[in-house]
Every structure is written in structure tokens, then in C-alpha cells.
Short mmCIF file of C-alpha atoms in Angstrom, two decimals:
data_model
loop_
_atom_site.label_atom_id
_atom_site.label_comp_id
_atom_site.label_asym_id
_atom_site.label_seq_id
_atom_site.Cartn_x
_atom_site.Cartn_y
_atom_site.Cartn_z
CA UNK A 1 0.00 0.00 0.00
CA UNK A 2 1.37 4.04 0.10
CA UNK A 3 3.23 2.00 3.38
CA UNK A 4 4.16 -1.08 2.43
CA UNK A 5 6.27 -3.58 4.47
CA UNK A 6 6.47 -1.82 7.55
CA UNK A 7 8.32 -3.43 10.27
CA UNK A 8 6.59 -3.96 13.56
CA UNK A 9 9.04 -2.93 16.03
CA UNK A 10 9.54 -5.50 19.05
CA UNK A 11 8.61 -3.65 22.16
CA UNK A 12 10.05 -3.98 25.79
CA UNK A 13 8.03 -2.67 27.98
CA UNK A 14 6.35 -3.32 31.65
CA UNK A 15 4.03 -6.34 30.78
CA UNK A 16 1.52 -5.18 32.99
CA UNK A 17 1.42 -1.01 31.02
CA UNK A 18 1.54 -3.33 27.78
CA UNK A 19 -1.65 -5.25 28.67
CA UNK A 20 -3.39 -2.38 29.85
CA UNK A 21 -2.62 -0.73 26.35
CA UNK A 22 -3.79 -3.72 24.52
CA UNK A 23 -7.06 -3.87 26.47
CA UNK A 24 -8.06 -0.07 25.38
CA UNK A 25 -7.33 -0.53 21.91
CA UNK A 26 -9.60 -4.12 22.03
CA UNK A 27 -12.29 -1.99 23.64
CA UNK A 28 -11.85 0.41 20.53
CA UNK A 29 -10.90 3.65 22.79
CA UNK A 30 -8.07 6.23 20.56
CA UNK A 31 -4.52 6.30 21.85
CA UNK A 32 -3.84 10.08 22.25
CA UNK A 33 -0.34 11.63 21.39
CA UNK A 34 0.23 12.29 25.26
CA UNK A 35 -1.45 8.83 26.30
CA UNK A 36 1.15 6.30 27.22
CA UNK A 37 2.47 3.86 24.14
CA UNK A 38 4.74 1.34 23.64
CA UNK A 39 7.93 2.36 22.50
CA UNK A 40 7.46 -0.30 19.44
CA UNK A 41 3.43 1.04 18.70
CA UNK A 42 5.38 4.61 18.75
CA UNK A 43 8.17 3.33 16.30
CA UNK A 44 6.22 1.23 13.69
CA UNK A 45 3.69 4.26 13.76
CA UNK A 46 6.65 6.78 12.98
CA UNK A 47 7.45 4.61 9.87
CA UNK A 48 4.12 3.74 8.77
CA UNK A 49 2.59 6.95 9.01
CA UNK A 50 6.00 8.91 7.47
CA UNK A 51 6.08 6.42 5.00
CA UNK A 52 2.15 6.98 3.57
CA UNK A 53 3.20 10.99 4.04
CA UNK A 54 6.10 10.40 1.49
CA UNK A 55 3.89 8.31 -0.76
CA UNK A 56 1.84 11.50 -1.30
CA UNK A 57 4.45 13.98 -1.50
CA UNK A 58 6.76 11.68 -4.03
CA UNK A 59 2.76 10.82 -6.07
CA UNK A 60 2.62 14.19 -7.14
CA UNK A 61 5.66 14.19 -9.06
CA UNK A 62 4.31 11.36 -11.81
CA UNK A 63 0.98 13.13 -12.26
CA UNK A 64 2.55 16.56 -11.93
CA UNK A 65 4.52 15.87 -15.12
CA UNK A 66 1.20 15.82 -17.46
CA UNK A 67 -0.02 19.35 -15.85
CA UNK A 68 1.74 21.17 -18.83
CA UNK A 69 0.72 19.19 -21.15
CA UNK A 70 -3.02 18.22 -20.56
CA UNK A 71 -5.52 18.03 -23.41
CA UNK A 72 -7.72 21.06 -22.37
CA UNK A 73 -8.11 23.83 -20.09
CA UNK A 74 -10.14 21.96 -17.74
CA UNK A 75 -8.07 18.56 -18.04
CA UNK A 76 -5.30 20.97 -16.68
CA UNK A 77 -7.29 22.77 -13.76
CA UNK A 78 -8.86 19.08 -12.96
CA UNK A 79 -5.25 17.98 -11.90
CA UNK A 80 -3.70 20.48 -10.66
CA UNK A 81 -6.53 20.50 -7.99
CA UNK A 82 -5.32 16.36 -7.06
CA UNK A 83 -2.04 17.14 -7.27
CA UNK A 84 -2.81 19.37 -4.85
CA UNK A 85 -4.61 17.25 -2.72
CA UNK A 86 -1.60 14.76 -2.66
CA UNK A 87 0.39 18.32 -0.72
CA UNK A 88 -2.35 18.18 1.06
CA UNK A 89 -2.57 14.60 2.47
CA UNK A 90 1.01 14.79 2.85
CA UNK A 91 0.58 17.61 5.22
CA UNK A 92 -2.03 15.91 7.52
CA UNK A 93 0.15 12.93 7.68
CA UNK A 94 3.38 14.38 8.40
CA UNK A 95 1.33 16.28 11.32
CA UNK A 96 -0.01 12.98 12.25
CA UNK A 97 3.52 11.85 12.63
CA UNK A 98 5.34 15.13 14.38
CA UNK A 99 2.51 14.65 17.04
CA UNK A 100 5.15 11.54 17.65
CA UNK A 101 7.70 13.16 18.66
CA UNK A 102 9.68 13.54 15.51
CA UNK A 103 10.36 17.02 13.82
CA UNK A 104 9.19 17.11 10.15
CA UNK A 105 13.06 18.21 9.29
CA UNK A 106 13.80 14.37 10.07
CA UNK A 107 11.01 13.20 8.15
CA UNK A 108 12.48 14.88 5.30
CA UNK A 109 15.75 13.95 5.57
CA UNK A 110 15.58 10.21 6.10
CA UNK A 111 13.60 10.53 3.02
CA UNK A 112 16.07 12.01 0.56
CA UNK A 113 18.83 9.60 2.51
CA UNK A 114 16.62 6.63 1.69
CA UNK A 115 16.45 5.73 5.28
CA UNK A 116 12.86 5.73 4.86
CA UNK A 117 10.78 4.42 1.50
CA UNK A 118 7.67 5.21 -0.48
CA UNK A 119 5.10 3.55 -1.75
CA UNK A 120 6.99 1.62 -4.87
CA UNK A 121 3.97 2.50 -7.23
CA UNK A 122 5.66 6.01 -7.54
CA UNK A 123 8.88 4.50 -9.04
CA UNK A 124 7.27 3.98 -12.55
CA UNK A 125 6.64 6.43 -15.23
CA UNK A 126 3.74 8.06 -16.53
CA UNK A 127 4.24 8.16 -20.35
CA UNK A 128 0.89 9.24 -22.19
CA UNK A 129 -1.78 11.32 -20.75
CA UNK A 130 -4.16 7.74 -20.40
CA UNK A 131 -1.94 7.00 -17.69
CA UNK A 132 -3.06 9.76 -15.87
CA UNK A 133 -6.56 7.97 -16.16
CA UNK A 134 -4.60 4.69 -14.93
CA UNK A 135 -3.36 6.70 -12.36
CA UNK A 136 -6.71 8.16 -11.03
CA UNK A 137 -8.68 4.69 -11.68
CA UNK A 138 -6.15 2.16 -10.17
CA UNK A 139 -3.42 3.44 -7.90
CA UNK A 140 -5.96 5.34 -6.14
CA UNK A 141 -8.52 2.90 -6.35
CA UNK A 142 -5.85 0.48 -4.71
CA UNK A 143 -4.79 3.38 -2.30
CA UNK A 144 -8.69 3.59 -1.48
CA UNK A 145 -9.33 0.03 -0.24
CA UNK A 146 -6.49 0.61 2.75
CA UNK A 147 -7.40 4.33 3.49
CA UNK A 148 -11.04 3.51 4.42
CA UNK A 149 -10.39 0.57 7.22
CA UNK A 150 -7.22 2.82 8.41
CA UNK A 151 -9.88 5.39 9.69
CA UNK A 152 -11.08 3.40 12.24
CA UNK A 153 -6.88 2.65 13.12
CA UNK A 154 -6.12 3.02 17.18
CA UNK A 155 -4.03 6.42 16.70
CA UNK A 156 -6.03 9.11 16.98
CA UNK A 157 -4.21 11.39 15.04
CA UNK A 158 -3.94 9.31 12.57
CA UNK A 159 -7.11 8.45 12.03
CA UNK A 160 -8.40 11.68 11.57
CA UNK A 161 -5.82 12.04 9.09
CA UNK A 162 -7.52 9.23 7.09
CA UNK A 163 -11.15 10.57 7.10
CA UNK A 164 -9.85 13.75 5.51
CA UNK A 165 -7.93 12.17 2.83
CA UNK A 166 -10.83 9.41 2.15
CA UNK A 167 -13.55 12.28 2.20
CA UNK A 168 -11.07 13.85 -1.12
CA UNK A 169 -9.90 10.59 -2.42
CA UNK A 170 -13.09 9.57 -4.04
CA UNK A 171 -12.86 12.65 -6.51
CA UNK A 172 -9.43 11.28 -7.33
CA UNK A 173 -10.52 8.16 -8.77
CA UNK A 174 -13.72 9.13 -10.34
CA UNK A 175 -11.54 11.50 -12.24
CA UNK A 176 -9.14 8.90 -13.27
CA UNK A 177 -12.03 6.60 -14.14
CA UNK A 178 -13.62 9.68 -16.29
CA UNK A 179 -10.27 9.86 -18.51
CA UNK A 180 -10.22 6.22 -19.25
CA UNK A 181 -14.03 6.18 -20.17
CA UNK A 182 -13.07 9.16 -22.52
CA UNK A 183 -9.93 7.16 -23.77
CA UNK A 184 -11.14 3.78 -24.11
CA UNK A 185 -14.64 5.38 -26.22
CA UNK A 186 -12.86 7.41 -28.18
CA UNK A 187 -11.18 6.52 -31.68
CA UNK A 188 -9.43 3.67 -31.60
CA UNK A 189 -5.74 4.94 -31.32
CA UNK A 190 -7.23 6.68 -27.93
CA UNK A 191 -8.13 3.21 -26.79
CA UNK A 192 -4.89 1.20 -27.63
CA UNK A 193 -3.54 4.33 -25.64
CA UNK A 194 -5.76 3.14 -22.20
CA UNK A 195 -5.23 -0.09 -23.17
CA UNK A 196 -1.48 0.23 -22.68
CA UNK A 197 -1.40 2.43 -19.39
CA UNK A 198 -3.92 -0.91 -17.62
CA UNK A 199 -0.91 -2.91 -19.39
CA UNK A 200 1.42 -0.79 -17.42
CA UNK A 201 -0.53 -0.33 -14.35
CA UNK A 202 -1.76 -3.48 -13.26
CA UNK A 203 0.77 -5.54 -11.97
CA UNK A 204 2.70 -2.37 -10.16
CA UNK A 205 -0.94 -1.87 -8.55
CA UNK A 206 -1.39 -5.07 -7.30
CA UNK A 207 1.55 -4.73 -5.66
CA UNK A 208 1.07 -1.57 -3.66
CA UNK A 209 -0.69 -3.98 -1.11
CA UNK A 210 2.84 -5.51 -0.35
CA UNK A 211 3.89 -9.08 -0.41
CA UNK A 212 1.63 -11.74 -0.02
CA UNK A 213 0.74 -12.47 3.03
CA UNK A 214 2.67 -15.86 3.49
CA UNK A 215 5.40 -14.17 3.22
CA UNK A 216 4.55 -10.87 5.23
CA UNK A 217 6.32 -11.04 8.54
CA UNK A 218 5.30 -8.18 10.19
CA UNK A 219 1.58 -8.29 10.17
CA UNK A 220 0.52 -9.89 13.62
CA UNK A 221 1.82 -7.11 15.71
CA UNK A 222 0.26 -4.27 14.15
CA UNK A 223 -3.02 -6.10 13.51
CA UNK A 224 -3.03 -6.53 16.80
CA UNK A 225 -2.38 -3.07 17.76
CA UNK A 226 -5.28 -2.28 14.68
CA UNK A 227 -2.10 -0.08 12.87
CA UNK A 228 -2.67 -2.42 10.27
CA UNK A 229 -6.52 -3.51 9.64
CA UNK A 230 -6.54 -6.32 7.25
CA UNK A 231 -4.22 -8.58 5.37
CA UNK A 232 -2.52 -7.56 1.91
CA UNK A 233 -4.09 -10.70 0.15
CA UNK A 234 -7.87 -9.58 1.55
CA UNK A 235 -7.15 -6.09 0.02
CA UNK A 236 -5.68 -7.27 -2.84
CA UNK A 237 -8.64 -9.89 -3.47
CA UNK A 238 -11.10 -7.38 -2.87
CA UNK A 239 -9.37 -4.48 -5.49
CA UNK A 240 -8.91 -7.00 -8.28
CA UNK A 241 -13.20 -7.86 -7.69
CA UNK A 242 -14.14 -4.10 -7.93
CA UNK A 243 -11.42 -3.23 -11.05
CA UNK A 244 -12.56 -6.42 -12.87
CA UNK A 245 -15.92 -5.73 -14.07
CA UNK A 246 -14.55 -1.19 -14.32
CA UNK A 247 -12.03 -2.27 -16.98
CA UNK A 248 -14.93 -4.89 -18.56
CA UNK A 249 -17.34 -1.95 -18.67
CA UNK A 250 -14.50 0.46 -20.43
CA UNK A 251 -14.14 -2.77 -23.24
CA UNK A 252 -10.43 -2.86 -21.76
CA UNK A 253 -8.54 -6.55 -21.35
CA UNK A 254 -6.71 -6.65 -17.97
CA UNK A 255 -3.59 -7.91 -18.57
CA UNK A 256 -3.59 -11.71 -17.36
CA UNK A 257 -5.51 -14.31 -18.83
CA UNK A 258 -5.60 -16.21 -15.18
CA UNK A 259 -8.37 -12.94 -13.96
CA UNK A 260 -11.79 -15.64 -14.20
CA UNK A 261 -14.23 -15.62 -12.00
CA UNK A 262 -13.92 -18.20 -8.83
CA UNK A 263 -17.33 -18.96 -7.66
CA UNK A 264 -16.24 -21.15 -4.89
CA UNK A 265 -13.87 -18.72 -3.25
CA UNK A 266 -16.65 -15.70 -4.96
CA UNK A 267 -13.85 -13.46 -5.83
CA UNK A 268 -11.59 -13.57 -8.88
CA UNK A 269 -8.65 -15.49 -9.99
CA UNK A 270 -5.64 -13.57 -10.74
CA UNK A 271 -1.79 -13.94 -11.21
CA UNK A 272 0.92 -12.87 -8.08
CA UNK A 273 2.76 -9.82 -9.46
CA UNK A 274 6.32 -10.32 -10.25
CA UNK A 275 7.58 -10.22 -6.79
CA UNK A 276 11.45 -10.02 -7.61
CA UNK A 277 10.80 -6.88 -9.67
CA UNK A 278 8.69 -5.49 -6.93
CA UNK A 279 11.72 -5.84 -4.04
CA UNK A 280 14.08 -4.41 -7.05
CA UNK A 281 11.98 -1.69 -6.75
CA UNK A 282 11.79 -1.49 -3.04
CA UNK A 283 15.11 -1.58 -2.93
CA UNK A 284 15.77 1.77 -5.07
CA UNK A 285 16.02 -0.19 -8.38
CA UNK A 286 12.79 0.72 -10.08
CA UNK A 287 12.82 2.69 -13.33
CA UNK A 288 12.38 6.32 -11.67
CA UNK A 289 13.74 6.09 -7.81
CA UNK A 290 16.88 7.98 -8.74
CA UNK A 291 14.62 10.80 -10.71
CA UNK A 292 12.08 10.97 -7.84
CA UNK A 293 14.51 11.46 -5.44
CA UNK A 294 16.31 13.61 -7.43
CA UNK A 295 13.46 15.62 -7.78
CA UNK A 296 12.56 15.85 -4.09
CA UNK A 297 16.23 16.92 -3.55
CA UNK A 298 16.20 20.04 -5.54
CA UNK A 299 12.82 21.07 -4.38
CA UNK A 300 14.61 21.09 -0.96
CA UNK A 301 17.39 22.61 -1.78
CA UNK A 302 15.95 25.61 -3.85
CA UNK A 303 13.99 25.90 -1.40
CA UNK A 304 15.59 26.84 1.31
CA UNK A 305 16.51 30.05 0.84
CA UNK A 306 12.78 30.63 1.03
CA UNK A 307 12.40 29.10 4.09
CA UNK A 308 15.48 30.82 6.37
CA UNK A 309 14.37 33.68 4.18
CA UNK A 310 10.39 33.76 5.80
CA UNK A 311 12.07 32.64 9.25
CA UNK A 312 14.08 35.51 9.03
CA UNK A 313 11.16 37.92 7.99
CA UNK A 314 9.07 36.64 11.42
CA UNK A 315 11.84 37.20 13.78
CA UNK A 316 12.61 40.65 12.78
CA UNK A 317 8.93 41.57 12.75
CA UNK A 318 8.48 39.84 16.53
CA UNK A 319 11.69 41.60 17.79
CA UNK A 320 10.24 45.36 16.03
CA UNK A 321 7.02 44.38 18.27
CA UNK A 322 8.63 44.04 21.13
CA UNK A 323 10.71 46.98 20.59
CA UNK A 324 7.61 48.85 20.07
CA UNK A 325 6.12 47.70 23.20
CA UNK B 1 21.15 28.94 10.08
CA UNK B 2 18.68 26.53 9.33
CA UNK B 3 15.61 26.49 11.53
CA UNK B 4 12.18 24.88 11.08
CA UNK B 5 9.25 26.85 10.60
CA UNK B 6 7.00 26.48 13.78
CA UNK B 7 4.10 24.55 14.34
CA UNK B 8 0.68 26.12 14.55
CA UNK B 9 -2.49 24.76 15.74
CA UNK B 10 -5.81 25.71 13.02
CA UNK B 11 -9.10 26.07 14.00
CA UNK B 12 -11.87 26.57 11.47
CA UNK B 13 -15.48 27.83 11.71
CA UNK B 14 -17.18 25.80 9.12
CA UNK B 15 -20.42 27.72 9.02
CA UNK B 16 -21.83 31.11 10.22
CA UNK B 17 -23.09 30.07 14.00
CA UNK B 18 -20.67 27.51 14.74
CA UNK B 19 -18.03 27.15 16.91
CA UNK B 20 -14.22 27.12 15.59
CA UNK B 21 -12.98 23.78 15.41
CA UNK B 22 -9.34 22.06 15.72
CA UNK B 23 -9.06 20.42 12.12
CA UNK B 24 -5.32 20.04 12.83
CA UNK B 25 -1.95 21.64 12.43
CA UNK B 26 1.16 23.14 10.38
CA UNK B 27 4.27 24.64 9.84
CA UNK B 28 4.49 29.02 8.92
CA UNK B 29 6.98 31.02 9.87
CA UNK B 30 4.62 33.50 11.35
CA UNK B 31 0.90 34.04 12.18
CA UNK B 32 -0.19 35.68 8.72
CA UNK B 33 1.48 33.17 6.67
CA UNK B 34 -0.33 30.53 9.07
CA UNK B 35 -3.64 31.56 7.77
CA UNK B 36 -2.48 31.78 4.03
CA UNK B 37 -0.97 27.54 4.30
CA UNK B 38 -4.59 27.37 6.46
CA UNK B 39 -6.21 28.35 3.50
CA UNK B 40 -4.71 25.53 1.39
CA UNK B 41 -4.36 22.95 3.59
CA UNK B 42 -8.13 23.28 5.40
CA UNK B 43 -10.30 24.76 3.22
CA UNK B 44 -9.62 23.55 -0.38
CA UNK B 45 -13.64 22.85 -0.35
CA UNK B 46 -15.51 25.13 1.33
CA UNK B 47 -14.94 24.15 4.37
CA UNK B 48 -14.61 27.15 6.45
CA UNK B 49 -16.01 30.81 7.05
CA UNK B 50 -13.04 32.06 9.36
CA UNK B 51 -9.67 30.84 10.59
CA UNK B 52 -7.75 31.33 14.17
CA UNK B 53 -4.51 30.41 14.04
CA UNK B 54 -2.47 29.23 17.49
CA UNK B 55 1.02 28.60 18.02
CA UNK B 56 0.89 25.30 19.13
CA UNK B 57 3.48 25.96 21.82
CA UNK B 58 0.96 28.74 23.54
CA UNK B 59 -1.28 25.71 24.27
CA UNK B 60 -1.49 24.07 27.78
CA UNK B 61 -3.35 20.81 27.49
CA UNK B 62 -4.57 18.51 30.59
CA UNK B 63 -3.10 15.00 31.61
CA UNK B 64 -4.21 11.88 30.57
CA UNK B 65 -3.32 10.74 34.34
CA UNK B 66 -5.25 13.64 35.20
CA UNK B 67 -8.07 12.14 33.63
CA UNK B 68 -9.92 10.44 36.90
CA UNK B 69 -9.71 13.55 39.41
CA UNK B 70 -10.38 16.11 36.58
CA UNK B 71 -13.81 14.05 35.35
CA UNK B 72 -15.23 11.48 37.50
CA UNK B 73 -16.53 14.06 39.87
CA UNK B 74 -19.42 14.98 37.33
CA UNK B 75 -20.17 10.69 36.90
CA UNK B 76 -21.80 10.77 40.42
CA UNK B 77 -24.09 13.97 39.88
CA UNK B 78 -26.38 12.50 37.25
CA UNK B 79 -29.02 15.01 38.79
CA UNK B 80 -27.37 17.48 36.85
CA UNK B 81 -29.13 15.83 33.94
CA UNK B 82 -33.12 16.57 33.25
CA UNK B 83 -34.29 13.20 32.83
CA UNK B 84 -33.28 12.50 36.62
CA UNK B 85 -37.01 14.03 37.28
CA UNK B 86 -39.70 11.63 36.77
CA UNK B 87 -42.34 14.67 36.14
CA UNK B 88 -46.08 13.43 35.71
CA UNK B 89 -47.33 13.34 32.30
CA UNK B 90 -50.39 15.47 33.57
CA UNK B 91 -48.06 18.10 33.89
CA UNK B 92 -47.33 18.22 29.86
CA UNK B 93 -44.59 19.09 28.35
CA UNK B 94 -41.28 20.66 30.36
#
């Protein structure tokens, strides 16, 4: 998902504080930044919640290479306004985070060191405008079926994070969804064009939910602690039954002839994504990482002139108040 | 001289006649500039009809230990509450 394989961090604290902790968050009460926590719920939290922050800020840089060159005026204004929205879900969740204990200067930084990842979906390129449609219609689709349980998630903070950013997700998919109807019923080069971005998109989708879940190690604990509130297979299962019968509607093929209908298990078949390309990617090997952290580098760099700049600006005002006084 | 931009807490007023309401927090160098991020990180859809910005440092928040002396008290004084008086239904409506 935008946090995928996130380690639960073991936890050594007084047994009886621990128990105490597990029975509020099985009786469905919020854990409060200035509640007591165990030092692993704090940790795995810091990750998970820093890691779905840089999943939004790094997401704007695929879509925000097709603002220039949209199809029409309102194409343009249409994404600007998501690509927007990603700043802006970045922002809640980076609060969500600081309200941790760390500063949002380290959140940064471990980024652009790598210490801490992104969702790998960001690491491939967007190279006609029908993947912006793709975009819209799968990877936020996908980002959708994990942001709607994590609202109900133990951290309070957190939480509330979620319920803004599902209340302006919704718009980001329909959009997506509205560019692929246009695509795929459009002439027929337009629809070999959507046809290639759900070629593209599909497999990289599927894997936002992270590995499958025999092989996910770090599950129990954060179910447990309801930082984590189902399984990557469920989610998985359940995105490939709602895209299924989108893509049949749009007359698009998805792009594995395994996807039948399973009406003992009453889901879909499908394939596993490739899972060696996926840890390639994890591991900074994916066709953009360098470029998207690259990008986030000199955005942080020019910027900072601007930011010592407005600091600057604040104190002299505060200290020619206080003079004045 | 790098130093990070400090944290304000924003409160919104969603519609005429409502209280301001904690929606969350950011970083602005200063108070004005807190309202202008406010602006774009809050109210993107119509969500407000004024902003207060606070620095979040100015704010003095209670305990959770404190949580038992500060609110039990007002458990045990469920009179405090209208429906602990049975009134008659002769009476009509009070």
C-alpha cells in the first residue's frame, strides 16, 4: 500500500502497562499523542505513518509531469486540484507523525537519505496522458481500499488524518475513471492508448498492497495493535473484484488471462505480481527512484533560501514588536 | 542557520453560527502566513467561514493521568441531567 512492508518494532516494555494498552485498543478507545504507548506502537507508527506521508508527496511528481501538457483547459485545472490534494494529504500525515515526537526536518531527511521508502507505485513512469486515467482509476482505487479501514486505526491522530484524505480521495478516482471512459470510447488509437497504461498499471498496482501475506512477517503485531486492519491478500482480493468488471465496462482486457471468475472462493482469480521486480523496486532499483529522489532533492534545496528567508522575515517583525512595546 | 518553521495549531469555523474547530496543524513562519498555508491545507472545499490560528506551543493541554480527578466528579451527579425528574405526564410538556 502508500506504506508497504512496515516493520513492527519489538517492544520492551512493563508487561503489565503493555496489557493495559492492549485492552483499550480491544475496547476500541483512541490512543492520544500524550497517552502512554509502547515504544514499538510509537516506532512502527513513525514509519508507517511517514512512509504513507512520502507516498503522497513523491505521487505528485508522476501526475505533476502531465499538468503542462493536458488536453484542455479543464483537463489541466482538474489535476492540478489532485495534485494538490496529494500536498495536502502529505501535510495531515506528516502532522499525524510530528505529534510523535519527531520534527518534520527528520522526516524529510531520512527521506532524501533513503532511510525511509515510499510507496513503490511512484517508481514507474507516466508516459501518455491515459496513464493519468490509470493513475486516477487504479493506484488510487488500490490506495482507497487501505485508506477507508485505516480510519477506524487506534491512533487518533492518525485516524483523523484518514477521514480527511478518504472524504477527497473519491474525486481522485472518479476522475481517473472519467479519462479512461473518454480514452477507451474514443477513436481507436485513444483506446490502444488506455489499453497500454492498464498494461502498465496493473501488476505495479497489485503490488502496492505488499507481499503476499505468506510471506509478510510483520503483520501480527500491528493487527493486533489495529495499525494495520486487514491482510494484503484480503485487500488485494477485494481491489482486483471491484477493477474487474470497471475495466470490462471500459471494453479494456486486464492484462492476465488467469483474472476468471472463482465462484467457490466468490472473488476472482488472478496472477501474483512479479515479486522479484517489486523488491528491485523497493530496494531503489525501479525505473524512476533515482529521478524521484532527485526531484525531491532540488525542491529542498531551492527551497531553502525561502524558508530561512520567511524565518528571518518573522523574527525581525516579533523583535520590532517588542521593541515597540 | 537553518531552523524549522513552527508549528501552529488551526481552528476553522465551518459555518456562520458555529463554533471554531481544531481540524489540525502546520508549519508558517509567522501568524499571517499561518492563515495563508490554512487556507490551502483546510479549506480547499468550502470548508470554512473564518480561521484562528495558534502557536501550538501557547497551548497548555490537561493529563491523561489527570483524567480520573479532573472528570469522575461529574459521573456521580447524574441530577445534573433533566431526565433524573420523573415529572407526571399530567403536567405536559417541560
Amino acid at each position: 500500500m502508500y506504506a508497504q512492508m512496515v516493520k513492527s518494532e519489538a517492544t520492551n516494555d512493563d508487561p503489565e502497562k503493555l496489557a493495559a494498552f492492549q485492552a483499550r485498543i480491544d475496547a476500541g478507545e483512541k490512543i492520544e499523542p500524550k497517552d502512554w504507548m509502547p515504544e514499538g506502537y510509537r516506532k512502527t507508527l513513525v514509519r508507517q505513518i511517514g512512509q504513507h506521508a512520502h507516498s503522497e508527496i513523491v505521487g505528485q511528481l508522476p501526475e505533476g509531469n502531465w499538468i503542462t501538457r493536458a488536453p484542455t483547459l479543464e483537463r489541466k485545472a482538474i489535476l492540478l486540484a489532485k495534485v494538490q490534494d496529494e500536498a495536502g494529504h502529505g501535510l495531515y500525515l506528516y502532522c499525524a507523525a510530528e505529534t510523535l515526537g519527531v520534527s518534520r526536518d527528520d522526516l524529510t531527511e531520512a527521506l532524501l537519505s533513503g532511510k525511509m521508502k515510499y510507496s513503490s507505485i511512484f517508481n514507474y513512469p507516466t508516459l501518455t496522458w491515459a496513464d493519468m486515467g490509470a493513475v486516477g482509476w487504479l493506484v488510487d482505487g488500490a490506495a482507497i481500499m487501505n485508506q477507508v479501514p485505516l480510519q477506524r486505526t487506534s491512533f487518533g491522530p492518525y485516524a483523523r488524518a484518514m477521514v480527511r484524505i478518504c472524504k477527497e480521495e473519491s474525486f481522485h478516482q472518479r476522475q481517473g475513471y472519467d479519462i479512461m471512459m473518454k480514452m477507451a470510447f474514443g477513436t481507436p488509437a485513444q483506446k490502444a492508448m488506455a489499453q497500454d497504461a492498464l498494461n502498465r498499471f496493473w501488476y505495479p498496482s497489485l503490488m502496492m498492497f505488499g507481499p503476499s501475506d505468506k510471506d509478510s512477517v510483520h503483520s501480527a503485531q500491528s493487527m493486533a495493535w489495529r495499525i494495520k486492519m486487514n491482510t494484503n491478500d484480503e485487500l488485494r482480493q477485494k481491489f482486483v473484484d471491484q477493477t474487474v468488471p470497471q475495466a470490462e465496462y471500459l471494453g479494456l482486457t486486464i492484462p492476465d488471462p488467469a483474472v476468471v471468475w472463482n465462484a467457490e472462493k466468490g472473488g476472482y482469480d488472478y496472477s501474483e505480481p512479479d515479486w522479484t521486480e517489486f523488491f528491485e523496486v523497493i530496494k531503489g532499483n525501479g525505473p524512476c527512484n533515482a529521478e524521484r529522489i532527485a526531484a525531491r532533492q532540488k525542491a529542498w534545496d531551492d527551497g531553502a533560501w525561502v524558508r530561512d528567508g520567511l524565518m528571518a522575515h518573522a523574527r525581525k517583525r516579533a523583535g520590532a514588536q517588542v521593541a515597540a512595546e | 542557520m537553518s531552523q524549522e518553521w513552527p508549528l501552529w495549531e488551526i481552528f476553522i469555523r465551518g459555518q456562520h453560527g458555529l463554533n471554531h474547530r481544531h481540524v489540525g496543524s502546520l508549519h508558517a513562519p509567522d501568524a499571517g502566513m499561518a492563515i495563508k498555508h490554512a487556507r490551502d491545507v483546510y479549506t480547499r472545499r468550502n470548508e470554512g467561514v473564518s480561521i484562528w490560528v495558534v502557536p501550538s506551543a501557547a497551548i497548555t493541554a490537561s493529563s491523561p493521568s489527570d483524567k480520573g480527578p479532573l472528570f469522575e466528579p461529574a459521573n456521580s451527579k447524574v441530577y445534573r441531567h433533566p431526565t433524573f425528574f420523573d415529572i407526571p405526564e399530567d403536567v405536559g410538556k417541560m
